[in-house]
Structures are given as C-alpha cells and as structure tokens.
mmCIF file of N, CA and C in Angstrom:
data_model
loop_
_atom_site.group_PDB
_atom_site.id
_atom_site.type_symbol
_atom_site.label_atom_id
_atom_site.label_comp_id
_atom_site.label_asym_id
_atom_site.label_seq_id
_atom_site.Cartn_x
_atom_site.Cartn_y
_atom_site.Cartn_z
ATOM 1 N N MET A 1 0.835 -1.124 0.056
ATOM 2 C CA MET A 1 0.093 -0.100 -0.043
ATOM 3 C C MET A 1 0.931 1.188 0.051
ATOM 4 N N ILE A 2 0.404 2.320 -0.794
ATOM 5 C CA ILE A 2 1.149 3.572 -0.716
ATOM 6 C C ILE A 2 0.356 4.558 -0.181
ATOM 7 N N LEU A 3 0.878 5.262 0.649
ATOM 8 C CA LEU A 3 0.344 6.384 1.629
ATOM 9 C C LEU A 3 0.687 7.759 0.953
ATOM 10 N N GLU A 4 -0.251 8.607 0.423
ATOM 11 C CA GLU A 4 0.196 9.891 -0.022
ATOM 12 C C GLU A 4 -0.260 10.948 1.017
ATOM 13 N N VAL A 5 0.488 11.895 1.282
ATOM 14 C CA VAL A 5 0.268 12.941 2.257
ATOM 15 C C VAL A 5 0.097 14.219 1.582
ATOM 16 N N ASN A 6 -1.139 14.845 1.727
ATOM 17 C CA ASN A 6 -1.223 16.137 1.309
ATOM 18 C C ASN A 6 -0.764 17.163 2.268
ATOM 19 N N ARG A 7 0.359 17.786 2.097
ATOM 20 C CA ARG A 7 0.982 18.636 3.197
ATOM 21 C C ARG A 7 0.164 20.006 3.450
ATOM 22 N N SER A 8 -0.527 20.313 2.473
ATOM 23 C CA SER A 8 -1.355 21.578 2.723
ATOM 24 C C SER A 8 -2.684 21.355 3.593
ATOM 25 N N SER A 9 -3.342 20.237 3.350
ATOM 26 C CA SER A 9 -4.586 20.042 4.071
ATOM 27 C C SER A 9 -4.444 18.899 5.004
ATOM 28 N N PHE A 10 -3.239 18.291 5.106
ATOM 29 C CA PHE A 10 -2.963 17.197 5.942
ATOM 30 C C PHE A 10 -3.875 16.024 5.757
ATOM 31 N N GLY A 11 -4.264 15.855 4.550
ATOM 32 C CA GLY A 11 -5.099 14.673 4.188
ATOM 33 C C GLY A 11 -4.230 13.679 3.648
ATOM 34 N N LEU A 12 -4.798 12.305 3.978
ATOM 35 C CA LEU A 12 -4.087 11.121 3.638
ATOM 36 C C LEU A 12 -4.971 10.248 2.756
ATOM 37 N N THR A 13 -4.277 9.733 1.672
ATOM 38 C CA THR A 13 -4.773 8.919 0.607
ATOM 39 C C THR A 13 -3.967 7.690 0.435
ATOM 40 N N SER A 14 -4.811 6.535 0.407
ATOM 41 C CA SER A 14 -3.838 5.391 0.351
ATOM 42 C C SER A 14 -4.376 4.717 -0.944
ATOM 43 N N HIS A 15 -3.345 3.855 -1.683
ATOM 44 C CA HIS A 15 -3.568 3.121 -2.827
ATOM 45 C C HIS A 15 -2.851 1.813 -2.753
ATOM 46 N N LEU A 16 -3.726 0.720 -3.369
ATOM 47 C CA LEU A 16 -2.806 -0.546 -3.227
ATOM 48 C C LEU A 16 -1.917 -0.514 -4.385
ATOM 49 N N VAL A 17 -0.791 -1.247 -4.203
ATOM 50 C CA VAL A 17 0.284 -1.413 -5.082
ATOM 51 C C VAL A 17 -0.084 -2.543 -5.995
ATOM 52 N N THR A 18 0.136 -2.408 -7.312
ATOM 53 C CA THR A 18 -0.209 -3.401 -8.368
ATOM 54 C C THR A 18 0.967 -4.464 -8.417
ATOM 55 N N ASP A 19 0.486 -5.643 -8.770
ATOM 56 C CA ASP A 19 1.549 -6.640 -9.084
ATOM 57 C C ASP A 19 2.079 -6.627 -10.465
ATOM 58 N N ALA A 20 2.970 -7.602 -10.867
ATOM 59 C CA ALA A 20 3.714 -7.423 -12.114
ATOM 60 C C ALA A 20 2.759 -7.311 -13.379
ATOM 61 N N MET A 21 1.570 -7.812 -13.259
ATOM 62 C CA MET A 21 0.574 -7.724 -14.373
ATOM 63 C C MET A 21 -0.194 -6.355 -14.243
ATOM 64 N N GLY A 22 -0.069 -5.563 -13.265
ATOM 65 C CA GLY A 22 -0.701 -4.373 -13.272
ATOM 66 C C GLY A 22 -1.925 -4.264 -12.411
ATOM 67 N N ASN A 23 -2.329 -5.501 -11.900
ATOM 68 C CA ASN A 23 -3.571 -5.797 -11.147
ATOM 69 C C ASN A 23 -3.208 -5.383 -9.504
ATOM 70 N N LYS A 24 -4.466 -4.899 -9.080
ATOM 71 C CA LYS A 24 -4.207 -4.516 -7.666
ATOM 72 C C LYS A 24 -4.818 -5.603 -6.826
ATOM 73 N N ALA A 25 -5.769 -6.409 -7.325
ATOM 74 C CA ALA A 25 -6.310 -7.447 -6.668
ATOM 75 C C ALA A 25 -7.069 -8.457 -7.449
ATOM 76 N N TYR A 26 -7.125 -9.744 -7.066
ATOM 77 C CA TYR A 26 -7.935 -10.871 -7.759
ATOM 78 C C TYR A 26 -9.069 -11.166 -6.915
ATOM 79 N N LEU A 27 -10.216 -10.992 -7.275
ATOM 80 C CA LEU A 27 -11.393 -11.124 -6.441
ATOM 81 C C LEU A 27 -12.520 -11.867 -7.180
ATOM 82 N N ARG A 28 -13.336 -12.703 -6.532
ATOM 83 C CA ARG A 28 -14.505 -13.111 -6.855
ATOM 84 C C ARG A 28 -15.669 -12.629 -6.201
ATOM 85 N N LEU A 29 -16.657 -12.260 -6.811
ATOM 86 C CA LEU A 29 -17.911 -11.628 -6.181
ATOM 87 C C LEU A 29 -18.598 -12.652 -5.440
ATOM 88 N N LEU A 30 -19.091 -12.467 -4.466
ATOM 89 C CA LEU A 30 -19.055 -11.539 -3.346
ATOM 90 C C LEU A 30 -17.815 -11.809 -2.463
ATOM 91 N N PHE A 31 -17.330 -10.724 -2.052
ATOM 92 C CA PHE A 31 -15.994 -10.878 -1.292
ATOM 93 C C PHE A 31 -15.884 -9.795 -0.103
ATOM 94 N N ASN A 32 -14.981 -10.303 0.890
ATOM 95 C CA ASN A 32 -14.923 -9.304 2.066
ATOM 96 C C ASN A 32 -13.291 -9.073 1.990
ATOM 97 N N THR A 33 -12.808 -7.987 2.564
ATOM 98 C CA THR A 33 -11.530 -7.846 2.800
ATOM 99 C C THR A 33 -11.219 -7.455 4.146
ATOM 100 N N PRO A 34 -9.976 -7.834 4.610
ATOM 101 C CA PRO A 34 -9.743 -7.540 6.020
ATOM 102 C C PRO A 34 -9.528 -6.008 6.203
ATOM 103 N N TRP A 35 -9.790 -5.529 7.422
ATOM 104 C CA TRP A 35 -9.638 -4.325 7.837
ATOM 105 C C TRP A 35 -8.184 -3.712 7.595
ATOM 106 N N ARG A 36 -8.019 -2.539 7.154
ATOM 107 C CA ARG A 36 -6.637 -1.990 7.015
ATOM 108 C C ARG A 36 -6.613 -0.630 7.716
ATOM 109 N N THR A 37 -5.804 -0.494 8.585
ATOM 110 C CA THR A 37 -5.759 0.668 9.462
ATOM 111 C C THR A 37 -4.452 1.501 9.464
ATOM 112 N N ILE A 38 -4.413 2.781 9.569
ATOM 113 C CA ILE A 38 -3.257 3.586 9.763
ATOM 114 C C ILE A 38 -3.286 4.136 11.154
ATOM 115 N N VAL A 39 -2.268 4.112 11.866
ATOM 116 C CA VAL A 39 -2.315 4.837 13.241
ATOM 117 C C VAL A 39 -1.189 5.877 13.206
ATOM 118 N N VAL A 40 -1.623 7.123 13.369
ATOM 119 C CA VAL A 40 -0.599 8.195 13.283
ATOM 120 C C VAL A 40 -0.779 8.893 14.653
ATOM 121 N N SER A 41 0.578 9.163 15.032
ATOM 122 C CA SER A 41 0.696 10.047 16.356
ATOM 123 C C SER A 41 2.068 10.684 16.470
ATOM 124 N N ASP A 42 2.091 11.575 17.148
ATOM 125 C CA ASP A 42 3.251 12.309 17.534
ATOM 126 C C ASP A 42 4.169 11.519 18.407
ATOM 127 N N LYS A 43 3.693 10.650 19.180
ATOM 128 C CA LYS A 43 4.332 9.832 20.281
ATOM 129 C C LYS A 43 4.151 8.402 19.966
ATOM 130 N N ALA A 44 5.221 7.590 19.984
ATOM 131 C CA ALA A 44 5.277 6.132 19.750
ATOM 132 C C ALA A 44 4.349 5.504 20.823
ATOM 133 N N THR A 45 4.425 6.046 21.997
ATOM 134 C CA THR A 45 3.647 5.427 23.097
ATOM 135 C C THR A 45 2.154 5.556 22.850
ATOM 136 N N ASP A 46 1.716 6.514 22.146
ATOM 137 C CA ASP A 46 0.313 6.524 21.884
ATOM 138 C C ASP A 46 -0.161 5.400 20.913
ATOM 139 N N ILE A 47 0.908 4.967 19.849
ATOM 140 C CA ILE A 47 0.607 3.984 19.007
ATOM 141 C C ILE A 47 0.544 2.735 19.650
ATOM 142 N N LEU A 48 1.532 2.530 20.543
ATOM 143 C CA LEU A 48 1.611 1.262 21.305
ATOM 144 C C LEU A 48 0.492 1.015 22.125
ATOM 145 N N SER A 49 0.009 2.066 22.770
ATOM 146 C CA SER A 49 -1.290 1.883 23.748
ATOM 147 C C SER A 49 -2.513 1.753 22.978
ATOM 148 N N SER A 50 -2.587 1.996 21.667
ATOM 149 C CA SER A 50 -3.828 1.916 20.915
ATOM 150 C C SER A 50 -4.502 0.671 20.930
ATOM 151 N N LYS A 51 -5.831 0.741 21.158
ATOM 152 C CA LYS A 51 -6.661 -0.548 21.090
ATOM 153 C C LYS A 51 -7.483 -0.694 19.853
ATOM 154 N N ILE A 52 -7.209 0.016 18.778
ATOM 155 C CA ILE A 52 -7.797 0.029 17.488
ATOM 156 C C ILE A 52 -8.105 -1.239 17.000
ATOM 157 N N ILE A 53 -6.868 -2.066 16.830
ATOM 158 C CA ILE A 53 -7.072 -3.409 16.362
ATOM 159 C C ILE A 53 -7.804 -4.246 16.992
ATOM 160 N N LEU A 54 -7.825 -4.333 18.384
ATOM 161 C CA LEU A 54 -8.520 -5.089 19.224
ATOM 162 C C LEU A 54 -10.124 -4.801 19.034
ATOM 163 N N ASN A 55 -10.416 -3.510 18.881
ATOM 164 C CA ASN A 55 -11.651 -3.028 18.761
ATOM 165 C C ASN A 55 -12.321 -3.402 17.343
ATOM 166 N N LEU A 56 -11.474 -3.524 16.248
ATOM 167 C CA LEU A 56 -12.045 -3.960 14.947
ATOM 168 C C LEU A 56 -12.469 -5.453 14.808
ATOM 169 N N ASN A 57 -11.678 -6.233 15.694
ATOM 170 C CA ASN A 57 -11.937 -7.671 15.653
ATOM 171 C C ASN A 57 -13.297 -7.974 16.201
ATOM 172 N N GLU A 58 -14.152 -8.990 15.750
ATOM 173 C CA GLU A 58 -15.237 -9.453 16.342
ATOM 174 C C GLU A 58 -14.754 -10.446 17.507
ATOM 175 N N PRO A 59 -15.632 -10.611 18.584
ATOM 176 C CA PRO A 59 -15.252 -11.466 19.582
ATOM 177 C C PRO A 59 -14.951 -12.847 19.146
ATOM 178 N N SER A 60 -14.060 -13.581 19.813
ATOM 179 C CA SER A 60 -13.677 -14.908 19.451
ATOM 180 C C SER A 60 -14.895 -15.768 19.395
ATOM 181 N N LYS A 61 -15.025 -16.672 18.545
ATOM 182 C CA LYS A 61 -16.216 -17.732 18.603
ATOM 183 C C LYS A 61 -15.756 -18.990 19.463
ATOM 184 N N ILE A 62 -14.526 -18.942 19.749
ATOM 185 C CA ILE A 62 -14.113 -20.231 20.525
ATOM 186 C C ILE A 62 -14.187 -19.749 22.036
ATOM 187 N N GLU A 63 -15.025 -20.376 22.759
ATOM 188 C CA GLU A 63 -15.256 -20.050 24.230
ATOM 189 C C GLU A 63 -14.010 -20.430 25.060
ATOM 190 N N ASP A 64 -13.431 -21.627 24.947
ATOM 191 C CA ASP A 64 -12.370 -22.012 25.909
ATOM 192 C C ASP A 64 -11.075 -21.951 24.869
ATOM 193 N N VAL A 65 -10.236 -21.025 25.153
ATOM 194 C CA VAL A 65 -8.997 -20.859 24.430
ATOM 195 C C VAL A 65 -7.865 -21.370 25.270
ATOM 196 N N SER A 66 -8.133 -21.859 26.383
ATOM 197 C CA SER A 66 -6.871 -22.295 27.266
ATOM 198 C C SER A 66 -6.086 -23.403 26.612
ATOM 199 N N TRP A 67 -6.536 -24.074 25.627
ATOM 200 C CA TRP A 67 -5.667 -25.170 24.969
ATOM 201 C C TRP A 67 -4.834 -24.446 23.854
ATOM 202 N N ILE A 68 -4.904 -23.390 23.464
ATOM 203 C CA ILE A 68 -4.146 -22.622 22.433
ATOM 204 C C ILE A 68 -2.960 -22.185 23.090
ATOM 205 N N LYS A 69 -1.731 -22.603 22.561
ATOM 206 C CA LYS A 69 -0.433 -22.145 23.183
ATOM 207 C C LYS A 69 0.435 -21.509 22.124
ATOM 208 N N PRO A 70 0.977 -20.368 22.443
ATOM 209 C CA PRO A 70 1.916 -19.652 21.397
ATOM 210 C C PRO A 70 3.122 -20.542 21.014
ATOM 211 N N MET A 71 3.312 -20.509 19.786
ATOM 212 C CA MET A 71 4.422 -21.228 19.250
ATOM 213 C C MET A 71 5.054 -20.612 17.996
ATOM 214 N N SER A 72 6.280 -21.054 17.372
ATOM 215 C CA SER A 72 6.532 -20.648 16.040
ATOM 216 C C SER A 72 6.945 -21.798 15.237
ATOM 217 N N SER A 73 6.845 -21.583 13.990
ATOM 218 C CA SER A 73 7.158 -22.575 12.995
ATOM 219 C C SER A 73 7.911 -22.086 11.860
ATOM 220 N N TRP A 74 8.363 -22.759 11.080
ATOM 221 C CA TRP A 74 9.008 -22.249 9.829
ATOM 222 C C TRP A 74 8.845 -23.356 8.780
ATOM 223 N N VAL A 75 8.984 -22.996 7.494
ATOM 224 C CA VAL A 75 8.626 -23.838 6.263
ATOM 225 C C VAL A 75 10.136 -23.896 5.701
ATOM 226 N N TYR A 76 10.537 -25.383 5.359
ATOM 227 C CA TYR A 76 11.713 -25.791 4.859
ATOM 228 C C TYR A 76 11.397 -26.776 3.651
ATOM 229 N N GLY A 77 11.664 -26.514 2.585
ATOM 230 C CA GLY A 77 11.339 -27.499 1.538
ATOM 231 C C GLY A 77 9.917 -27.852 1.277
ATOM 232 N N GLY A 78 8.980 -26.906 1.651
ATOM 233 C CA GLY A 78 7.606 -27.114 1.459
ATOM 234 C C GLY A 78 6.954 -27.893 2.563
ATOM 235 N N ARG A 79 7.785 -28.263 3.692
ATOM 236 C CA ARG A 79 7.327 -28.813 4.830
ATOM 237 C C ARG A 79 7.356 -28.026 6.089
ATOM 238 N N CYS A 80 6.333 -27.765 6.856
ATOM 239 C CA CYS A 80 6.375 -27.105 8.049
ATOM 240 C C CYS A 80 7.197 -27.868 9.240
ATOM 241 N N MET A 81 8.088 -27.255 9.835
ATOM 242 C CA MET A 81 8.922 -27.730 10.782
ATOM 243 C C MET A 81 8.518 -27.288 12.156
#
C-alpha cells in the first residue's frame, strides 16, 4: 500500500500497489476484505497503547481458548517444521 500525504490539507490517501501484471487484486464476487488501518501519532507510546486493532475484531467464537499455546514454526522445502 502507498500512503500519500497532502501537506497543505494534512489529508491522507492510500492506494494498493499493483502486481507485475498491473492488477491491484484478484477477487470473486461477493467478497470481504480485512480491515486496513493507519495509526498516526506524534508519540510512539500512543501508537503502542492504541486498542484500535482489538476493537475492529469481532469477539472470538471459541469459548475455551486455554488449549491454544503460542509457538513458532517455519517452512523448509515445502514442509512445516
């Protein structure tokens, strides 16, 4: 995504970046896209304390999440390790 700033009006305009064929997206009707947000502040602490991303998500449909454990994985040769 490209973000253009109008310095006289302080307006922000965003544009999707095209792929090698000049397309911005490949979609089938009907479709939904995820939220895209831009958080702007004079202080980094304001950005870190922002709850905007949490507030955009709908509540979890999984009632008991105690079994979910954080982990990391990586892909090597097409296999998840």
